[in-house]
Short mmCIF file of C-alpha atoms and ligand atoms in Angstrom, two decimals:
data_model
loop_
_atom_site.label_atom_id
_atom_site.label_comp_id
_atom_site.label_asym_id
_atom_site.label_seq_id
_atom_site.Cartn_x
_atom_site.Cartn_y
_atom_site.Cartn_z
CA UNK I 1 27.76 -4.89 58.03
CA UNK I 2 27.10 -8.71 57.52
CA UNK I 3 26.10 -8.32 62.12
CA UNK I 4 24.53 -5.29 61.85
CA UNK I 5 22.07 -7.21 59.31
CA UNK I 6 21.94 -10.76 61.15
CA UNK I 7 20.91 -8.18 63.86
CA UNK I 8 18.33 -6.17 61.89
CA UNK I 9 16.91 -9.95 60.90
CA UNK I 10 16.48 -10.99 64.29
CA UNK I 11 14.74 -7.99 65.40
CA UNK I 12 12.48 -8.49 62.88
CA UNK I 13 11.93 -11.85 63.66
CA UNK I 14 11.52 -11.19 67.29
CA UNK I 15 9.17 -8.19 66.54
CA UNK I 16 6.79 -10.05 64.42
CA UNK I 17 6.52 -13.07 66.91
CA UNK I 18 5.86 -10.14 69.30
CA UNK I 19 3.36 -9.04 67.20
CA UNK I 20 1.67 -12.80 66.94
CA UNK I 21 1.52 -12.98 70.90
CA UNK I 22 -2.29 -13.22 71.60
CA UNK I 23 -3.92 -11.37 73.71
CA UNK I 24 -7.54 -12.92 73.81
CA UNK I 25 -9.52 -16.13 72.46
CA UNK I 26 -11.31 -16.42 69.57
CA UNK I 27 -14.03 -19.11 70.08
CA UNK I 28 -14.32 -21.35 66.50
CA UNK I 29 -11.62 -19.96 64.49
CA UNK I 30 -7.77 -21.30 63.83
CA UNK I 31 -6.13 -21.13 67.32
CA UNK I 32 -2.10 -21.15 65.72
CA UNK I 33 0.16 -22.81 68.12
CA UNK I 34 3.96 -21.14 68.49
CA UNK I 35 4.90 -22.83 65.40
CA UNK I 36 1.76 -21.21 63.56
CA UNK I 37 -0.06 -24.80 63.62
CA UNK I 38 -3.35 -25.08 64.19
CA UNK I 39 -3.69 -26.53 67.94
CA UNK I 40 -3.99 -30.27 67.36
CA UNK I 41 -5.22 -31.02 70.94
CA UNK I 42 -9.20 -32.45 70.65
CA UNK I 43 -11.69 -33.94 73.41
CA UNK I 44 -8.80 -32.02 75.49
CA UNK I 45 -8.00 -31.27 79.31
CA UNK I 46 -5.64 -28.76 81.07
CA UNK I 47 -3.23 -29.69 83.84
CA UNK I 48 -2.23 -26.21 85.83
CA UNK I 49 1.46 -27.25 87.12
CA UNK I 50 4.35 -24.99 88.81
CA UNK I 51 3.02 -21.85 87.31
CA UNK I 52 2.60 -23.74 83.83
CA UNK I 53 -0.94 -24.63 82.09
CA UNK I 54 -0.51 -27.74 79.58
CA UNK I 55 -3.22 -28.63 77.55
CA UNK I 56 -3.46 -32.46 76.36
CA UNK I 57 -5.68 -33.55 73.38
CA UNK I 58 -6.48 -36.37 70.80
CA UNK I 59 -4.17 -35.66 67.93
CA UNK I 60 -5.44 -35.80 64.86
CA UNK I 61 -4.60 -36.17 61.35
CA UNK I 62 -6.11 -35.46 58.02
CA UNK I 63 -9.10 -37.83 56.76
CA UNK I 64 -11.43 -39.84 58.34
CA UNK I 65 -8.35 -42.18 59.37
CA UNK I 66 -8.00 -39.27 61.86
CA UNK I 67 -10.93 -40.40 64.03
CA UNK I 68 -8.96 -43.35 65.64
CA UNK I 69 -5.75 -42.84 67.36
CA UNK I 70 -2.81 -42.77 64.78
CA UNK I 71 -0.13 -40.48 66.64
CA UNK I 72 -1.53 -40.49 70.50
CA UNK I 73 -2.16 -37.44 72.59
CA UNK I 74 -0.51 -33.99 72.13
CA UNK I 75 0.74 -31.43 74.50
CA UNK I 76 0.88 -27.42 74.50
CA UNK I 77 2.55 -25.94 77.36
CA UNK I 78 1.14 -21.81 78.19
CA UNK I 79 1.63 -18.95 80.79
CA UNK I 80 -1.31 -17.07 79.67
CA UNK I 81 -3.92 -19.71 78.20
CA UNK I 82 -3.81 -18.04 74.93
CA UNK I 83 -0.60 -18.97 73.71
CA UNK I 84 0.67 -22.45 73.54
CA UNK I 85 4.14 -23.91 73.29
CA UNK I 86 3.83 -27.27 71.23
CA UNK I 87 5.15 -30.13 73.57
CA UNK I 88 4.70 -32.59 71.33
CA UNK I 89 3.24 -36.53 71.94
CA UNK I 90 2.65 -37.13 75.70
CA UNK I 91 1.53 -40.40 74.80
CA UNK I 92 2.42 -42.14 71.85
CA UNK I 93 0.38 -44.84 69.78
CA UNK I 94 2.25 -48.61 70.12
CA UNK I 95 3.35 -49.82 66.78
CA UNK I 96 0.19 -51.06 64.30
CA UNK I 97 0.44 -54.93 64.43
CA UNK I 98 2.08 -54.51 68.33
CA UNK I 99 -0.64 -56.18 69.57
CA UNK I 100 -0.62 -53.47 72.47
CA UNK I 101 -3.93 -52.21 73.58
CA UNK I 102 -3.47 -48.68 72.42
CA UNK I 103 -1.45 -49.89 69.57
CA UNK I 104 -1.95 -47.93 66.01
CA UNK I 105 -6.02 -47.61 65.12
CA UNK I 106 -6.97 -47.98 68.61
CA UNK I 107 -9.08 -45.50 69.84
CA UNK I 108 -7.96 -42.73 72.53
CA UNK I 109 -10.53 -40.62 73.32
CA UNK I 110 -10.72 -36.94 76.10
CA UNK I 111 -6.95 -37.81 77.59
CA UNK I 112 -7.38 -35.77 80.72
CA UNK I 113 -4.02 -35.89 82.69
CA UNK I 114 -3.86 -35.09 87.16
CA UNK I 115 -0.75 -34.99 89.43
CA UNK I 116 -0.21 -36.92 91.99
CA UNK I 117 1.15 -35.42 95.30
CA UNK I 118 2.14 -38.87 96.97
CA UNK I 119 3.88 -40.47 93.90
CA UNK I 120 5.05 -37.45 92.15
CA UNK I 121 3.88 -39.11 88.80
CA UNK I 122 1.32 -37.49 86.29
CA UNK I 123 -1.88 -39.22 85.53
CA UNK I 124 -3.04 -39.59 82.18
CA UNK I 125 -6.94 -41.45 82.01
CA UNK I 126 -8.54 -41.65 78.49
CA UNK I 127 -11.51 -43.17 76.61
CA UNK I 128 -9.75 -46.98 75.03
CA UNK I 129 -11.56 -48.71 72.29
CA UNK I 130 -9.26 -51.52 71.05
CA UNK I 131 -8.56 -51.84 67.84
CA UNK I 132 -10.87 -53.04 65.19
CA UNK I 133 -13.83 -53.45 67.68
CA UNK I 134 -15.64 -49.68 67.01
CA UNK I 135 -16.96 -48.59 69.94
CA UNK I 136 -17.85 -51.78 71.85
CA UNK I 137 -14.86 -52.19 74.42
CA UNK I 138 -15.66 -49.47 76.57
CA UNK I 139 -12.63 -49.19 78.31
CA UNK I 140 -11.07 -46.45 80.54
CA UNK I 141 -7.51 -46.62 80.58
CA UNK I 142 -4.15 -45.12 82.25
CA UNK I 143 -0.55 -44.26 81.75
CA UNK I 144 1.76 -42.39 83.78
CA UNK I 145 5.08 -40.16 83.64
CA UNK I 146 7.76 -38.45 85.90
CA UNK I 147 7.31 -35.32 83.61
CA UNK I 148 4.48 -33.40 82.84
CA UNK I 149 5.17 -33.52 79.00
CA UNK I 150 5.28 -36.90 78.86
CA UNK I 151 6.81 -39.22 77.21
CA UNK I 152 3.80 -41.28 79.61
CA UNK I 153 3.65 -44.73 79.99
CA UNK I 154 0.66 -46.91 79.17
CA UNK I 155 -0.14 -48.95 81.94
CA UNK I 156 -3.04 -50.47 81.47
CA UNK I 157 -6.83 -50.62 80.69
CA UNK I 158 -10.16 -50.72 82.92
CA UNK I 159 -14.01 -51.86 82.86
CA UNK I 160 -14.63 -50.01 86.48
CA UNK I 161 -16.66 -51.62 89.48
CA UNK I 162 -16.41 -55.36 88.30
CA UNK I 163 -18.45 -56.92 91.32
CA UNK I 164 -19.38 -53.96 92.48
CA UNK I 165 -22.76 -52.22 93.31
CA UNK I 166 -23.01 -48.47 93.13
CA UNK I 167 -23.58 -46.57 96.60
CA UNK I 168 -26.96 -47.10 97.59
CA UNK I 169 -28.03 -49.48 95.01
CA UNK I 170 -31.64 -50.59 95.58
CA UNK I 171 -31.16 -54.19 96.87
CA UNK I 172 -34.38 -55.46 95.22
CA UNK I 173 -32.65 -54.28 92.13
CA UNK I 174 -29.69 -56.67 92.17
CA UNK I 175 -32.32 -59.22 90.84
CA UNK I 176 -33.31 -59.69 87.40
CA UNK I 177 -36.84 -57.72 86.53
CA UNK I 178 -38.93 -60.93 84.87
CA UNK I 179 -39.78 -59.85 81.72
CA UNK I 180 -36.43 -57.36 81.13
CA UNK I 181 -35.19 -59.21 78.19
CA UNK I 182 -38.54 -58.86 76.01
CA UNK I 183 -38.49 -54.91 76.75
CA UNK I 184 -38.54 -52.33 73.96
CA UNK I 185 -35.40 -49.89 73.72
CA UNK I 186 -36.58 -46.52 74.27
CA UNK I 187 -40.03 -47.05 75.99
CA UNK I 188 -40.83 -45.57 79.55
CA UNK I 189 -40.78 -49.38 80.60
CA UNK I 190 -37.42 -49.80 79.16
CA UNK I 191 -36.17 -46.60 80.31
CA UNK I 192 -36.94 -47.01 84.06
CA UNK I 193 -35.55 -50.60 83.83
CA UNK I 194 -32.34 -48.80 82.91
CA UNK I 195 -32.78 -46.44 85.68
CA UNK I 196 -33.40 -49.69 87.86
CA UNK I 197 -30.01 -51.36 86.92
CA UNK I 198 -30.56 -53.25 83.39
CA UNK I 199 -27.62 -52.72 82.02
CA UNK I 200 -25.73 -52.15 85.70
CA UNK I 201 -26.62 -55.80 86.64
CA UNK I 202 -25.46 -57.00 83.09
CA UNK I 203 -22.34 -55.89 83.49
CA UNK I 204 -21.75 -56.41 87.37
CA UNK I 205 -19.07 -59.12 86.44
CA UNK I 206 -16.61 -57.72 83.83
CA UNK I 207 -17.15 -54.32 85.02
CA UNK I 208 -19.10 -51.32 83.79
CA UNK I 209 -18.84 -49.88 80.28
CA UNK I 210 -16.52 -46.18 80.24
CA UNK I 211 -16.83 -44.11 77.30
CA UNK I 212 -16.14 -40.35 77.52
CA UNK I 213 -14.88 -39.36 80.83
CA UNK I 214 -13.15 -37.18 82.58
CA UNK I 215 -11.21 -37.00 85.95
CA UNK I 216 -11.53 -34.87 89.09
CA UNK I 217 -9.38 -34.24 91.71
CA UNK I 218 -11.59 -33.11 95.00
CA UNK I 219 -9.89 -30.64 97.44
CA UNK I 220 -9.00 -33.77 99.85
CA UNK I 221 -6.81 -35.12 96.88
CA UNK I 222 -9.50 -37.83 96.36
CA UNK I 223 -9.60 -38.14 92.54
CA UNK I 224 -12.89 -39.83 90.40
CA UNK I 225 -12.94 -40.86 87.10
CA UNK I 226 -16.67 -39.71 85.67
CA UNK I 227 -17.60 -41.79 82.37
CA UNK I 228 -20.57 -42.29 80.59
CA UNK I 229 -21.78 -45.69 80.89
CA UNK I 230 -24.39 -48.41 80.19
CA UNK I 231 -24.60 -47.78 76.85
CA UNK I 232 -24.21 -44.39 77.24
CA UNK I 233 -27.44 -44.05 79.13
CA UNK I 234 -26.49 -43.69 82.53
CA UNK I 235 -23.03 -41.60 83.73
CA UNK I 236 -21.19 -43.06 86.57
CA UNK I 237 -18.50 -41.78 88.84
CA UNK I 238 -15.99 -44.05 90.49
CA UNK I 239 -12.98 -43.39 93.16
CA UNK I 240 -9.56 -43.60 92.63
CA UNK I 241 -7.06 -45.25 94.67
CA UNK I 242 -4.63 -43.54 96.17
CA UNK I 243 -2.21 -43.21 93.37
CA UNK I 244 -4.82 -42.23 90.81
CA UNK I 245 -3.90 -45.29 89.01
CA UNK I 246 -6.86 -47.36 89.85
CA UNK I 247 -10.43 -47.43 91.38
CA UNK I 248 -11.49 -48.37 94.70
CA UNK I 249 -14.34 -49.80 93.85
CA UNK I 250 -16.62 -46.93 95.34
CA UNK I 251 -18.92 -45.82 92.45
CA UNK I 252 -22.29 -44.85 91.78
CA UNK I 253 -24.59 -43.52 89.15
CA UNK I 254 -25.52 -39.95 87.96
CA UNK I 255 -28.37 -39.38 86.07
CA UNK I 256 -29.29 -42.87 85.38
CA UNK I 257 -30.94 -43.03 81.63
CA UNK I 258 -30.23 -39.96 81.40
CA UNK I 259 -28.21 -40.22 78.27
CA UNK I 260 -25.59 -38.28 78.96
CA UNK I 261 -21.94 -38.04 76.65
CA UNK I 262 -19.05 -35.34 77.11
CA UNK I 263 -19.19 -34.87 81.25
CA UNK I 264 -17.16 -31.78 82.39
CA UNK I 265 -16.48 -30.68 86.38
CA UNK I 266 -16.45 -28.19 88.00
CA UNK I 267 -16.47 -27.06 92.08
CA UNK I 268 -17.60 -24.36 93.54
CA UNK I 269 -18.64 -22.87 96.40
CA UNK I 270 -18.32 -26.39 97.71
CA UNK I 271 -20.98 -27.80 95.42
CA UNK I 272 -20.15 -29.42 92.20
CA UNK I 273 -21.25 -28.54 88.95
CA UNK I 274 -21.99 -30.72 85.89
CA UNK I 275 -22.15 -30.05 82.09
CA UNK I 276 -22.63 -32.66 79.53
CA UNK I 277 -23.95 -33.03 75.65
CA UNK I 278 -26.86 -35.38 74.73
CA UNK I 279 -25.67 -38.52 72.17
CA UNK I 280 -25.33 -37.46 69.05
CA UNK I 281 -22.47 -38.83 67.60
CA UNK I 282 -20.46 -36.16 66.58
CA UNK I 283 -22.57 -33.64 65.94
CA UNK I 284 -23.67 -31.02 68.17
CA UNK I 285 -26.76 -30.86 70.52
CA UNK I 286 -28.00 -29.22 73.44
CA UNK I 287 -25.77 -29.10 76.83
CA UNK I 288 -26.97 -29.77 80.07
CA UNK I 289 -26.03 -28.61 82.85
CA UNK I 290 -26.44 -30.47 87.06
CA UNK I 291 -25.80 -29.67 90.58
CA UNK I 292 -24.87 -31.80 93.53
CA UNK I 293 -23.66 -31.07 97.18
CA UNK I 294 -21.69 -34.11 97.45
CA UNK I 295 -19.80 -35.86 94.19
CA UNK I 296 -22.29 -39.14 95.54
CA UNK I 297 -25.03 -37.16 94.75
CA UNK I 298 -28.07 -36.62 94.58
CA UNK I 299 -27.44 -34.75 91.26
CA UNK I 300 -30.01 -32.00 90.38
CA UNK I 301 -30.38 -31.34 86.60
CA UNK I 302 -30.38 -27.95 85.81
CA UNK I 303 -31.11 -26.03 82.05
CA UNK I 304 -29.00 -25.73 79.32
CA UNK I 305 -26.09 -23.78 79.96
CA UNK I 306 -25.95 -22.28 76.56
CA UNK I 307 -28.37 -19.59 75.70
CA UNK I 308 -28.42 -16.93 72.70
CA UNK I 309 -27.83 -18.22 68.92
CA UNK I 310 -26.96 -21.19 68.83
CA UNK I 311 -27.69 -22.44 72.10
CA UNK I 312 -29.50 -25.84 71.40
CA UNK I 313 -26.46 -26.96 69.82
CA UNK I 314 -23.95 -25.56 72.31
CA UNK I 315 -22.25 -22.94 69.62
CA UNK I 316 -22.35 -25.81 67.60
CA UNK I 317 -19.79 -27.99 70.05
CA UNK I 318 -19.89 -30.36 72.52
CA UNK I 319 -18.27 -29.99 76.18
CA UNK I 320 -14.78 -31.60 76.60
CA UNK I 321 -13.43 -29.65 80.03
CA UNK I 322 -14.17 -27.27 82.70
CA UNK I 323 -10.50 -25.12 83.45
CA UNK I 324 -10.15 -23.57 86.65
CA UNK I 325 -7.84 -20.08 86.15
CA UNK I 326 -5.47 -20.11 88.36
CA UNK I 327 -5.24 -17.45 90.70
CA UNK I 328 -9.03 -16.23 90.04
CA UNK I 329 -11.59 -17.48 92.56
CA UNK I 330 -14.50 -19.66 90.91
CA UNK I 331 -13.29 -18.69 87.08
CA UNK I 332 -13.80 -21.27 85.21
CA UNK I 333 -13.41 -21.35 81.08
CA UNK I 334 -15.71 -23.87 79.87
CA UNK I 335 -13.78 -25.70 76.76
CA UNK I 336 -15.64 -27.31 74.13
CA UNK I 337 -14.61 -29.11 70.78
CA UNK I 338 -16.36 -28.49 67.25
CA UNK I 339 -15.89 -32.15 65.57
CA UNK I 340 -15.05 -32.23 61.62
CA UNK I 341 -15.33 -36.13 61.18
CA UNK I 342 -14.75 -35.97 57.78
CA UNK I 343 -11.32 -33.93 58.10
CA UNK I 344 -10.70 -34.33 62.30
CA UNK I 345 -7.66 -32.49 62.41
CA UNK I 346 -9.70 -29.23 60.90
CA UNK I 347 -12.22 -29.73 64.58
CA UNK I 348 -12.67 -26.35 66.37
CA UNK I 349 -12.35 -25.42 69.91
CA UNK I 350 -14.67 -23.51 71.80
CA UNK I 351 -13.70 -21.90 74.60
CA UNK I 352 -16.05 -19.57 76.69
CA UNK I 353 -16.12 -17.77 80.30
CA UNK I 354 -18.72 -20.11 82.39
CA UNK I 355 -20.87 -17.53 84.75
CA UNK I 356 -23.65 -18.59 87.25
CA UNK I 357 -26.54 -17.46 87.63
CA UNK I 358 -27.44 -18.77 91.43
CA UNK I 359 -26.62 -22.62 91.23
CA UNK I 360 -27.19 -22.33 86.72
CA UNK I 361 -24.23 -22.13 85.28
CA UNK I 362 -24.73 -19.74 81.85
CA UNK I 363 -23.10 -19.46 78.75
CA UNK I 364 -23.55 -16.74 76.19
CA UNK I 365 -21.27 -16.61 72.64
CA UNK I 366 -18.13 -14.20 72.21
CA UNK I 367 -16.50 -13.57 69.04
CA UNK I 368 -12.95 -12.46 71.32
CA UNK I 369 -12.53 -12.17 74.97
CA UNK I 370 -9.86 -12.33 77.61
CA UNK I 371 -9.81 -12.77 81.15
CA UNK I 372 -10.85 -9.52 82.19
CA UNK I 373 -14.26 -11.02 81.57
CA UNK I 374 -13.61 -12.82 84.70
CA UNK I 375 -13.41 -9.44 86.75
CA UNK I 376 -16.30 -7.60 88.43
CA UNK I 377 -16.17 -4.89 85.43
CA UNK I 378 -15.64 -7.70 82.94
CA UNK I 379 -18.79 -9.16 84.13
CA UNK I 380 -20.57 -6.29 83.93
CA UNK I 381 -19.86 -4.66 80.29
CA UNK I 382 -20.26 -8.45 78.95
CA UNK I 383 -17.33 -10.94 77.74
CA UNK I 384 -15.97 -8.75 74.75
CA UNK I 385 -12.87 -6.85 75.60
C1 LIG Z 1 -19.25 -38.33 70.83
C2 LIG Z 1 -18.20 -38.36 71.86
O1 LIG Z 1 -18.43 -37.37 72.77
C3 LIG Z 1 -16.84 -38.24 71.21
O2 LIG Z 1 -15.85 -38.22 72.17
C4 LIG Z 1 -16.71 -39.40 70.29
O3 LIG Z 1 -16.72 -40.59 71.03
C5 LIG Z 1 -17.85 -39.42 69.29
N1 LIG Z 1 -19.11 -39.44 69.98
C6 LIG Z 1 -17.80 -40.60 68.38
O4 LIG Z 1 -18.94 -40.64 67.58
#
C-alpha cells in the first residue's frame, strides 16, 4: 500500500513537472528556471556546446546592492532554449576585503563565455569595474575553465590596444588637434574631434577604455572582443590571440562618436550584422542596427531594428546577445534584458526571432512564440504559434 502510494506521489510529481515543460517564450514575463526560480542570468550570452545550450548572466540579488557583482555569473544549461537547468555560479565573486580585482562589489558586467578548440578551455570575457571606483576603470577581463559550467578561473583584467593604433588610423591624427582641450562636449567640433581620435590618442598608453562588450568567434576560429569605448562614444573591436585569452593588438573603431552601449553579433550570409542601444543608463532607448562585409569594417548603420509599439525603446530593453539556433540556417533569437535598478534581480528578458529584411535586420513584439517562427510557414503566419 505504503509503494503503491510513494508510486502514485511520484507520478504526480513527474506529471506536473511534465506539465511545467515549456513549449514557447514569453518575452517580459517570469521565465521559471527547473527549480521554479526566476532565471537570474542578466546582460547574458549563450554558449551552444555538445548538443547543450548554456546561458551565462550577471546574477543578481535583491536591492540596489544587486547592481554590482555580489555572487558572480550564473549558469542554466537547456536542450530546447526554453527550459533551463540551473548550473549554478560559473564564476564566483573573490571574498569582499580579498583585494582581488573581481572581489565582492566589483562590477561584472555581459559575461559572454566561447570555447576554445586548441586549448580545450572555455572563455569567459566580461565588463570589470573595480571596486569602489563606479564606472571609471573600464576594464575587460577573463577567466577560464576545463568545464563548461564552470567553476572558471579569473585570470586577469585588460585596457585593450595599449600602444596601439586602430587599422587604418589617419596618421595626421596621431597628433594632438591645437585647441582639443578647450572644446565643448557635445558640439559638432567636439564630436568630430572624437571621431578624429580625442579620446583614442588619450588613452594610446594604458590602453583603451572597455565597457559593455561582447565576444565573437568568426568561422576561421578568430575570436574579437567588441566593447564600447572612449567614453562610450566610439565602439571598438579588437583580436584575440590564439587562445582567446588575450588581444593581439589588431583593433579598430566602429562607429566612432557614435555613442553606442549593448553591441550584439551576428553573421550572416558572410556579412556581419550589428545591434546596439544608445546611452541611457539603464533605461531603455532606441536600438540600432549596422552592416559590414568584413568585421574591419567599413560599418554601414542601418534603422532601428525594432518597429511596432514600443519600438523607440526596444520593447522597453536593451540588446545583450544575438543566439544562433543550432541546426537552423541564419536563425538567430535576438536576447535583450529589461533592467529594474531599483530591485535588479526582478530585470526582464526579452527574447525575440531577429528577421531581415534585405541587409535590415527587423524586429516586431510577440506575446509567445517558438521556433517554428523560424520556418518558412512560421515566417509567413507571423511569430505567434
Ligand atoms: C547600460 C549598460 O548597457 C549596462 O550594462 C550597465 O552598464 C548600465 N548602463 C549601467 O548604468
Amino acid at each position: 500500500m505504503k509503494k503503491s502510494l510513494l508510486i502514485t506521489a511520484l507520478l504526480a510529481v513527474a506529471g506536473l513537472a511534465q506539465a511545467q515543460q515549456r513549449t514557447a517564450f514569453e518575452p517580459g514575463k517570469v521565465w521559471p528556471d527547473n527549480k521554479g526560480t526566476h532565471l537570474n542570468a542578466h546582460g547574458a550570452g549563450v554558449l551552444y556546446d555538445k548538443g547543450r545550450y548554456y546561458l551565462f548572466g550577471e546574477h543578481k540579488i535583491v536591492g540596489p546592492k544587486g547592481n554590482s557583482a555580489q555572487v558572480g555569473v550564473h549558469c542554466y544549461s537547456s536542450k530546447d532554449l526554453y527550459n533551463w537547468t540551473d548550473e549554478g555560479i560559473a564564476l564566483a565573486v573573490a571574498p569582499a576585503g580579498s583585494g582581488s580585482e573581481i572581489e565582492q562589489g566589483s562590477i561584472i558586467e555581459r559575461p559572454k563565455v566561447v570555447f576554445n578548440k586548441q586549448t580545450g578551455k572555455y572563455v569567459m570575457w566580461f565588463h570589470l569595474e573595480l571596486k569602489g571606483k563606479g564606472y571609471a576603470a573600464a576594464r575587460t577581463a577573463v577567466a577560464v575553465s576545463d568545464k563548461a559550467t564552470g567553476p572558471f578561473r579569473y585570470v586577469r583584467s585588460y585596457r585593450p590596444g595599449a600602444g596601439q593604433w586602430p587599422l587604418g588610423f589617419n596618421p595626421e591624427w596621431k597628433k594632438p588637434v591645437p585647441n582639443e582641450a578647450s572644446l565643448k562636449g557635445w558640439t559638432p567640433e567636439w564630436k568630430k574631434a572624437v571621431a578624429e581620435g580625442l579620446f583614442v590618442r588619450r588613452d594610446f598608453e594604458p590602453g583603451q577604455m572597455a565597457r559593455d562588450m561582447t565576444i565573437f568567434v568568426d568561422d576561421d576560429g578568430k575570436a574579437y572582443n567588441i566593447h564600447s569605448s572612449e567614453e562610450n562614444l566610439t565602439l571598438h573591436v579588437a583580436e584575440l590571440t590564439a587562445d582567446y585569452q588575450g588581444f593581439t593588438g589588431r583593433w579598430n573603431t566602429i562607429a566612432p562618436a557614435g555613442h553606442n552601449e549593448a553591441p550584439a553579433i551576428c553573421k550572416r550570409g558572410g556579412k556581419y550584422y550589428l545591434i546596439t542601444s544608445g546611452c541611457t543608463g539603464w533605461a531603455p532607448n532606441a536600438a540600432r542596427s549596422f552592416v559590414a562585409s568584413s568585421i574591419w569594417g567599413p560599418w554601414q548603420q542601418l534603422d532601428n531594428p525594432a518597429t511596432g509599439p514600443d519600438a523607440d525603446s526596444t520593447y522597453h530593453s536593451q540588446s545583450t546577445y544575438l543566439l544562433p539556433v543550432a541546426g537552423r540556417k541564419d536563425a538567430f533569437i535576438f536576447m535583450a534584458d529589461r533592467w529594474t535598478p531599483k530591485n535588479p534581480i526582478d530585470g526582464g528578458y526579452i527574447w525575440l526571432p531577429l528577421r531581415f529584411e534585405g541587409d535590415q535586420p527587423r524586429l516586431q513584439w510577440a506575446d509567445r512564440w517558438n521556433l517554428s517562427a523560424f520556418d518558412a510557414a512560421g515566417a509567413k503566419r507571423g511569430v505567434n504559434p
